[in-house]
Coordinates of C-alpha atoms in Angstrom, one line a residue:
M1 CA -37.7 1.9 -27.4
A2 CA -36.1 4.3 -29.9
R3 CA -36.3 8.1 -29.8
D4 CA -38.8 8.3 -32.6
G5 CA -41.3 6.1 -30.7
S6 CA -40.7 2.8 -32.6
V7 CA -40.4 -0.5 -30.7
V8 CA -37.1 -2.3 -30.7
P9 CA -37.5 -6.1 -30.8
A10 CA -35.9 -7.9 -27.9
D11 CA -33.3 -10.6 -28.3
P12 CA -35.0 -14.0 -28.0
Q13 CA -31.8 -15.6 -26.7
A14 CA -31.3 -12.9 -24.0
M15 CA -34.9 -13.4 -22.9
A16 CA -34.5 -17.1 -22.7
V17 CA -31.4 -16.7 -20.5
V18 CA -33.2 -14.3 -18.2
K19 CA -36.2 -16.6 -18.0
K20 CA -34.0 -19.6 -17.2
K21 CA -32.3 -17.6 -14.4
T22 CA -35.6 -16.6 -12.8
Q23 CA -36.8 -20.2 -12.7
T24 CA -36.0 -22.2 -9.5
L25 CA -34.0 -25.3 -10.0
R26 CA -34.9 -28.3 -7.9
S27 CA -32.8 -31.3 -6.9
W28 CA -34.0 -34.7 -8.2
I29 CA -32.4 -38.1 -8.5
L30 CA -33.2 -40.3 -11.5
F31 CA -33.2 -44.1 -11.4
D32 CA -33.6 -46.2 -14.5
A33 CA -34.6 -49.9 -14.8
T34 CA -31.1 -51.0 -14.0
G35 CA -31.0 -49.1 -10.7
Q36 CA -28.4 -46.6 -12.0
G37 CA -29.0 -43.2 -10.4
S38 CA -28.1 -39.7 -11.6
L39 CA -28.6 -36.3 -10.0
L40 CA -30.6 -33.7 -11.8
D41 CA -30.9 -30.0 -11.1
V42 CA -33.8 -29.0 -13.3
D43 CA -36.8 -26.7 -13.2
K44 CA -40.4 -27.8 -13.1
Y45 CA -41.0 -27.3 -16.8
A46 CA -38.2 -29.8 -17.6
I47 CA -39.8 -32.3 -15.3
M48 CA -43.3 -31.7 -16.7
H49 CA -41.9 -32.2 -20.3
R50 CA -40.0 -35.3 -19.3
V51 CA -42.8 -37.2 -17.6
Q52 CA -45.7 -35.5 -19.3
I53 CA -47.8 -34.4 -16.4
H54 CA -49.6 -31.1 -15.6
A55 CA -48.4 -28.4 -13.4
R56 CA -51.2 -29.1 -10.9
D57 CA -49.8 -32.6 -10.4
L58 CA -46.3 -31.4 -10.0
R59 CA -47.5 -28.8 -7.5
I60 CA -48.5 -31.6 -5.2
L61 CA -44.8 -32.4 -4.7
D62 CA -43.8 -28.9 -3.7
P63 CA -42.6 -29.0 -0.1
L64 CA -43.5 -25.3 0.4
L65 CA -47.2 -26.3 -0.1
S66 CA -49.1 -28.3 2.4
Y67 CA -50.6 -31.2 0.5
P68 CA -51.8 -34.5 2.2
S69 CA -50.5 -37.9 1.2
T70 CA -51.6 -38.7 -2.3
I71 CA -51.1 -41.4 -4.9
L72 CA -52.2 -40.3 -8.4
G73 CA -52.3 -42.4 -11.5
R74 CA -51.8 -40.5 -14.8
E75 CA -51.4 -41.6 -18.4
K76 CA -47.7 -42.1 -18.3
A77 CA -46.7 -41.5 -14.7
I78 CA -47.6 -42.1 -11.0
V79 CA -47.4 -39.0 -8.8
L80 CA -46.4 -40.1 -5.3
N81 CA -46.6 -37.8 -2.3
L82 CA -46.2 -39.7 0.9
E83 CA -44.9 -37.5 3.7
H84 CA -41.2 -36.9 2.9
I85 CA -41.3 -39.2 -0.1
K86 CA -42.1 -37.2 -3.2
A87 CA -41.6 -39.1 -6.4
I88 CA -42.7 -39.5 -10.0
I89 CA -42.7 -43.1 -11.3
T90 CA -42.9 -44.0 -15.0
A91 CA -42.8 -47.3 -16.7
E92 CA -39.0 -47.0 -17.1
E93 CA -37.6 -44.6 -14.5
V94 CA -38.2 -43.0 -11.1
L95 CA -37.7 -39.3 -10.2
L96 CA -37.2 -38.8 -6.5
R97 CA -37.3 -35.3 -4.9
D98 CA -34.6 -34.0 -2.4
P99 CA -32.3 -37.1 -2.5
T100 CA -30.0 -35.5 0.1
D101 CA -32.6 -35.4 2.8
E102 CA -31.8 -37.6 5.8
N103 CA -35.2 -39.3 5.6
V104 CA -35.0 -39.8 1.8
I105 CA -31.5 -41.4 1.8
P106 CA -32.8 -44.8 2.9
V107 CA -35.3 -44.7 0.1
V108 CA -32.5 -43.9 -2.4
E109 CA -30.4 -46.9 -1.1
E110 CA -33.4 -49.2 -1.3
L111 CA -34.2 -48.2 -4.9
Q112 CA -30.6 -48.9 -5.9
R113 CA -30.9 -52.3 -4.3
R114 CA -34.3 -53.4 -5.4
L115 CA -34.8 -52.0 -8.9
P116 CA -32.0 -53.9 -10.7
Q117 CA -33.0 -57.2 -9.1
L118 CA -35.1 -58.4 -12.0
S119 CA -32.6 -57.3 -14.7
A120 CA -29.8 -59.2 -13.0
G121 CA -31.8 -62.4 -12.8
L122 CA -32.8 -62.2 -16.5
Q123 CA -29.2 -61.5 -17.5
H124 CA -28.0 -64.7 -15.8
Q125 CA -30.7 -66.6 -17.6
G126 CA -29.7 -65.1 -21.0
D127 CA -26.1 -66.0 -20.5
G128 CA -26.9 -69.7 -20.0
K129 CA -24.1 -70.1 -17.5
E130 CA -24.4 -72.6 -14.7
Y131 CA -23.2 -71.5 -11.3
L132 CA -23.8 -72.4 -7.7
G133 CA -27.2 -71.1 -6.6
G134 CA -28.0 -69.9 -10.1
Q135 CA -31.2 -71.9 -10.3
H136 CA -32.5 -70.4 -7.0
D137 CA -31.7 -66.9 -8.1
A138 CA -33.5 -67.4 -11.4
E139 CA -36.6 -68.7 -9.5
A140 CA -36.4 -65.8 -7.1
A141 CA -36.2 -63.4 -10.1
E142 CA -39.2 -65.1 -11.7
E143 CA -41.2 -64.9 -8.5
D144 CA -40.4 -61.2 -8.2
E145 CA -41.1 -60.5 -11.9
S146 CA -43.4 -57.5 -11.5
P147 CA -43.7 -54.3 -13.5
F148 CA -41.1 -51.7 -12.9
E149 CA -43.6 -49.2 -11.5
F150 CA -44.8 -51.6 -8.9
R151 CA -41.4 -52.4 -7.6
A152 CA -40.7 -48.7 -7.3
L153 CA -44.1 -48.1 -5.7
E154 CA -43.5 -51.0 -3.2
V155 CA -40.2 -49.4 -2.1
A156 CA -42.0 -46.1 -1.4
L157 CA -44.8 -47.8 0.5
E158 CA -42.4 -49.9 2.5
A159 CA -40.3 -46.9 3.4
I160 CA -43.3 -44.8 4.5
C161 CA -44.9 -47.6 6.5
S162 CA -41.5 -48.3 8.2
F163 CA -41.0 -44.6 8.9
L164 CA -44.4 -44.2 10.5
A165 CA -44.1 -47.4 12.4
A166 CA -40.7 -46.2 13.8
R167 CA -42.2 -42.9 14.8
T168 CA -45.0 -44.7 16.6
T169 CA -42.6 -47.0 18.4
E170 CA -40.6 -44.0 19.6
L171 CA -43.8 -42.3 20.8
E172 CA -44.9 -45.4 22.7
M173 CA -41.5 -45.7 24.4
A174 CA -41.8 -42.1 25.6
A175 CA -45.5 -42.0 26.4
Y176 CA -46.1 -45.1 28.5
P177 CA -43.4 -44.3 31.2
A178 CA -44.6 -40.7 31.3
L179 CA -48.2 -41.8 31.8
D180 CA -47.2 -44.2 34.6
E181 CA -45.2 -41.5 36.3
L182 CA -48.1 -39.2 36.1
T183 CA -50.4 -41.7 37.8
S184 CA -47.9 -42.1 40.6
K185 CA -47.3 -38.4 41.1
I186 CA -49.5 -35.6 39.7
S187 CA -47.4 -32.5 39.2
S188 CA -47.2 -29.6 36.7
R189 CA -44.1 -31.0 35.1
N190 CA -45.6 -34.4 34.5
L191 CA -48.8 -32.9 33.2
D192 CA -47.0 -30.7 30.8
R193 CA -44.9 -33.6 29.6
V194 CA -48.0 -35.7 28.9
R195 CA -49.7 -32.8 27.2
K196 CA -46.8 -32.5 24.7
L197 CA -46.8 -36.3 24.1
K198 CA -50.6 -36.2 23.4
S199 CA -50.2 -33.4 20.9
A200 CA -47.4 -35.3 19.1
M201 CA -49.7 -38.4 19.1
T202 CA -52.5 -36.4 17.6
R203 CA -50.4 -35.1 14.8
L204 CA -48.9 -38.5 14.1
T205 CA -52.3 -40.1 14.1
A206 CA -53.5 -37.7 11.5
R207 CA -50.5 -38.5 9.2
V208 CA -51.0 -42.2 9.5
Q209 CA -54.7 -41.9 9.0
K210 CA -54.2 -40.0 5.8
V211 CA -51.9 -42.6 4.3
R212 CA -54.3 -45.3 5.3
D213 CA -57.3 -43.5 3.8
E214 CA -55.3 -43.0 0.5
L215 CA -54.6 -46.8 0.3
E216 CA -58.2 -47.6 1.2
Q217 CA -59.5 -45.3 -1.5
L218 CA -57.2 -47.0 -4.1
L219 CA -58.4 -50.4 -3.0
D220 CA -62.0 -49.4 -3.3
D221 CA -61.7 -48.2 -6.8
D222 CA -60.5 -50.6 -9.5
D223 CA -60.3 -47.9 -12.1
D224 CA -57.8 -45.9 -10.0
M225 CA -55.7 -49.1 -9.6
A226 CA -55.9 -49.8 -13.3
D227 CA -54.5 -46.3 -13.9
L228 CA -51.3 -47.3 -12.0
Y229 CA -50.5 -50.1 -14.6
L230 CA -48.2 -48.0 -16.6
S231 CA -46.5 -50.9 -18.3
R232 CA -49.8 -52.3 -19.4
K233 CA -50.9 -49.0 -20.8
A234 CA -47.6 -48.7 -22.6
G235 CA -47.9 -52.2 -24.0
S236 CA -51.5 -51.7 -25.1
A237 CA -50.4 -48.9 -27.3
S238 CA -48.3 -51.4 -29.4
P239 CA -49.2 -54.8 -30.7
V240 CA -48.9 -57.5 -28.0
S241 CA -47.8 -61.0 -29.0
G242 CA -48.9 -64.2 -27.3
S243 CA -45.6 -64.6 -25.6
G244 CA -45.7 -61.1 -24.3
A245 CA -49.1 -61.7 -22.7
G246 CA -47.7 -64.9 -21.1
N247 CA -44.7 -63.0 -19.7
W248 CA -47.1 -60.3 -18.3
F249 CA -49.3 -62.9 -16.5
A250 CA -46.2 -64.8 -15.2
A251 CA -45.8 -62.0 -12.7
S252 CA -46.8 -62.8 -9.2
P253 CA -47.5 -60.5 -6.2
T254 CA -44.5 -58.9 -4.7
I255 CA -45.6 -59.2 -1.1
G256 CA -48.2 -61.1 0.9
S257 CA -48.5 -64.4 -1.0
K258 CA -46.8 -66.3 -3.8
I259 CA -48.6 -67.9 -6.7
S260 CA -47.5 -71.4 -7.6
R261 CA -46.2 -72.3 -11.0
A262 CA -49.4 -74.0 -11.9
S263 CA -51.4 -70.9 -11.1
R264 CA -49.0 -68.7 -13.2
A265 CA -49.3 -71.2 -16.1
S266 CA -53.1 -71.0 -15.9
L267 CA -52.9 -67.2 -15.8
A268 CA -50.7 -67.2 -18.9
T269 CA -53.5 -68.6 -20.9
V270 CA -55.9 -65.8 -20.0
R271 CA -56.2 -62.9 -22.4
L272 CA -54.9 -59.5 -21.3
D273 CA -57.6 -57.8 -19.3
E274 CA -57.3 -54.1 -18.5
N275 CA -59.6 -54.5 -15.5
D276 CA -57.4 -57.2 -13.8
V277 CA -55.8 -55.4 -10.8
E278 CA -55.2 -58.5 -8.6
E279 CA -51.4 -58.0 -8.5
L280 CA -51.6 -54.4 -7.4
E281 CA -54.5 -55.1 -5.1
M282 CA -52.4 -57.7 -3.2
L283 CA -49.5 -55.3 -3.0
L284 CA -51.7 -52.5 -1.6
E285 CA -53.5 -54.8 0.8
A286 CA -50.2 -55.9 2.4
Y287 CA -49.2 -52.3 3.2
F288 CA -52.7 -51.3 4.1
S289 CA -52.6 -54.0 6.8
E290 CA -49.3 -52.7 8.0
I291 CA -50.4 -49.1 8.2
D292 CA -53.6 -50.1 9.8
H293 CA -51.6 -52.0 12.4
T294 CA -49.7 -48.8 13.1
L295 CA -52.9 -46.9 13.4
N296 CA -54.3 -49.5 15.8
K297 CA -51.2 -49.0 18.0
L298 CA -51.8 -45.2 18.1
T299 CA -55.5 -45.9 18.9
T300 CA -54.5 -48.1 21.8
L301 CA -52.1 -45.4 23.0
R302 CA -54.9 -42.8 22.8
E303 CA -57.2 -45.1 24.8
Y304 CA -54.4 -45.5 27.4
I305 CA -54.1 -41.8 27.7
D306 CA -57.8 -41.4 28.1
D307 CA -57.8 -44.0 30.8
T308 CA -55.0 -42.2 32.5
E309 CA -56.9 -39.0 32.3
D310 CA -60.0 -40.6 33.8
Y311 CA -57.8 -42.0 36.6
I312 CA -56.3 -38.6 37.3
N313 CA -59.8 -37.1 37.4
I314 CA -60.9 -39.7 39.9
Q315 CA -57.9 -38.9 42.1
L316 CA -58.6 -35.2 41.8
D317 CA -62.3 -35.8 42.8
N318 CA -61.1 -37.8 45.8
H319 CA -58.9 -35.0 46.9
R320 CA -61.7 -32.6 46.3
N321 CA -64.0 -34.7 48.5
Q322 CA -61.4 -34.8 51.2
L323 CA -61.3 -31.0 51.2
I324 CA -65.1 -30.9 51.3
Q325 CA -65.0 -33.2 54.3
L326 CA -62.5 -31.0 56.1
E327 CA -64.5 -27.9 55.3
L328 CA -67.7 -29.7 56.6
F329 CA -66.0 -30.6 59.9
L330 CA -64.7 -27.1 60.3
S331 CA -68.1 -25.7 59.7
S332 CA -69.7 -28.1 62.1
G333 CA -67.2 -27.1 64.8
T334 CA -67.9 -23.5 64.1
V335 CA -71.7 -24.1 64.5
C336 CA -71.1 -25.9 67.8
L337 CA -68.9 -23.2 69.2
S338 CA -71.5 -20.6 68.2
F339 CA -73.9 -22.0 70.8
Y340 CA -71.3 -21.5 73.5
S341 CA -70.7 -18.0 72.2
L342 CA -74.4 -17.4 72.4
A343 CA -74.6 -18.5 76.0
A344 CA -71.6 -16.4 77.0
A345 CA -73.1 -13.4 75.2
I346 CA -76.4 -13.8 77.0
F347 CA -74.8 -14.0 80.5
G348 CA -72.3 -11.3 79.7
M349 CA -74.8 -8.6 79.0
N350 CA -74.8 -5.6 81.4
I351 CA -78.6 -5.5 81.6
P352 CA -80.1 -5.9 85.0
Y353 CA -82.6 -8.9 85.1
T354 CA -84.2 -10.5 88.2
W355 CA -84.2 -14.1 87.1
N356 CA -80.4 -14.2 87.6
D357 CA -80.7 -13.5 91.3
N358 CA -80.2 -16.7 93.4
H359 CA -80.2 -18.8 90.2
G360 CA -76.5 -19.6 89.7
Y361 CA -77.2 -23.1 88.5
M362 CA -78.9 -21.6 85.4
F363 CA -75.5 -21.0 83.8
K364 CA -74.5 -24.7 84.2
W365 CA -77.7 -25.9 82.6
V366 CA -77.3 -23.6 79.7
V367 CA -73.8 -24.8 79.1
I368 CA -74.9 -28.5 79.3
V369 CA -77.9 -28.0 77.0
S370 CA -75.8 -26.0 74.5
G371 CA -73.1 -28.7 74.5
A372 CA -75.7 -31.5 73.9
F373 CA -77.4 -29.5 71.2
S374 CA -74.1 -28.9 69.5
A375 CA -73.1 -32.6 69.6
F376 CA -76.5 -33.5 68.2
M377 CA -76.1 -31.0 65.3
F378 CA -72.6 -32.3 64.6
L379 CA -73.9 -35.9 64.4
M380 CA -76.8 -34.9 62.1
I381 CA -74.5 -33.0 59.8
T382 CA -72.0 -35.9 59.6
A383 CA -74.8 -38.4 58.9
Y384 CA -76.2 -36.2 56.1
A385 CA -72.8 -35.9 54.5
R386 CA -72.3 -39.7 54.6
K387 CA -75.7 -40.2 53.0
K388 CA -74.8 -37.8 50.2
G389 CA -71.4 -39.4 49.7
L390 CA -69.5 -36.3 50.6
V391 CA -67.4 -38.1 53.2
G392 CA -66.3 -41.7 53.8
S393 CA -68.1 -44.1 56.0

């Protein structure tokens, strides 16, 4: 601002530089249809402009915010948030967040291996060269001819299912021996160990349950599955020839079952239907079964923990009953001795009384009657305790 009060306009280039410095750059890795990867350090606005998604969708991938596992279908992209796998899938490329993370590195390697598989097979067919095993590779490429976004989605689903299954196996290997040791010896150390394992199992079960619920929600809604067909939406924007429709329906499910050539030929004659989600449904059902199997293993482990807790409670109840039995016998003995104390107190009084003269046998009869009454009371108390189940038979 000048001295006379006028406003001095700011330099737009300087403001752009300052704004760029204040923005946080994130590390991404970009894979194209040939499986070639390139590292990118860009801000969120560049990502939003590149894949054309809103800020609220990109916020789901922010590791600083706690968002559950989600698979969202947008107009030109699939926003994928599955535990540590945070990716944006388009019809031609994949953007993967934090590629240097130790849990993300296997996903990066699998994308490099799986994405160019179709392109390599088609390239050999285009060259027209005969080589050993070339026919089998062409058939394999034809069977795996699925849209690019589905191959990338399959890699992510396979990675997260394998990751959760591995964590479940590790938990089982640690939990079952700890539970068996606890049943053999109840101690504070074993109880604390099982408590920590149970807490870890609860957290892992919640993570697996969320992935399963997300897949189940997709399978129950055909419209949500149709939103994931990015190649179809991109193709519907331009004129589609008859051969293009045939190539689209030549695709077969990537996992679960293989469609025969006759089935693919019959599918090629069908018109392009935007509501046809059979291919994606088969893909999701396969991994839904796998994640459901992992959840069943955790459920079985929880039931085993509950059974162990019931067994521990039974053991503690047994020890408690033994203590009650000991206390009952001690109380019975105390009652029996109290009669002898009563007799001794009566005969030990310093009060002159005439009935004690020339009656020395009276003390003996008192002792005998007191002993018999004490034994009778002891037997009655024991019988009552056995009837109530407080002591063993």
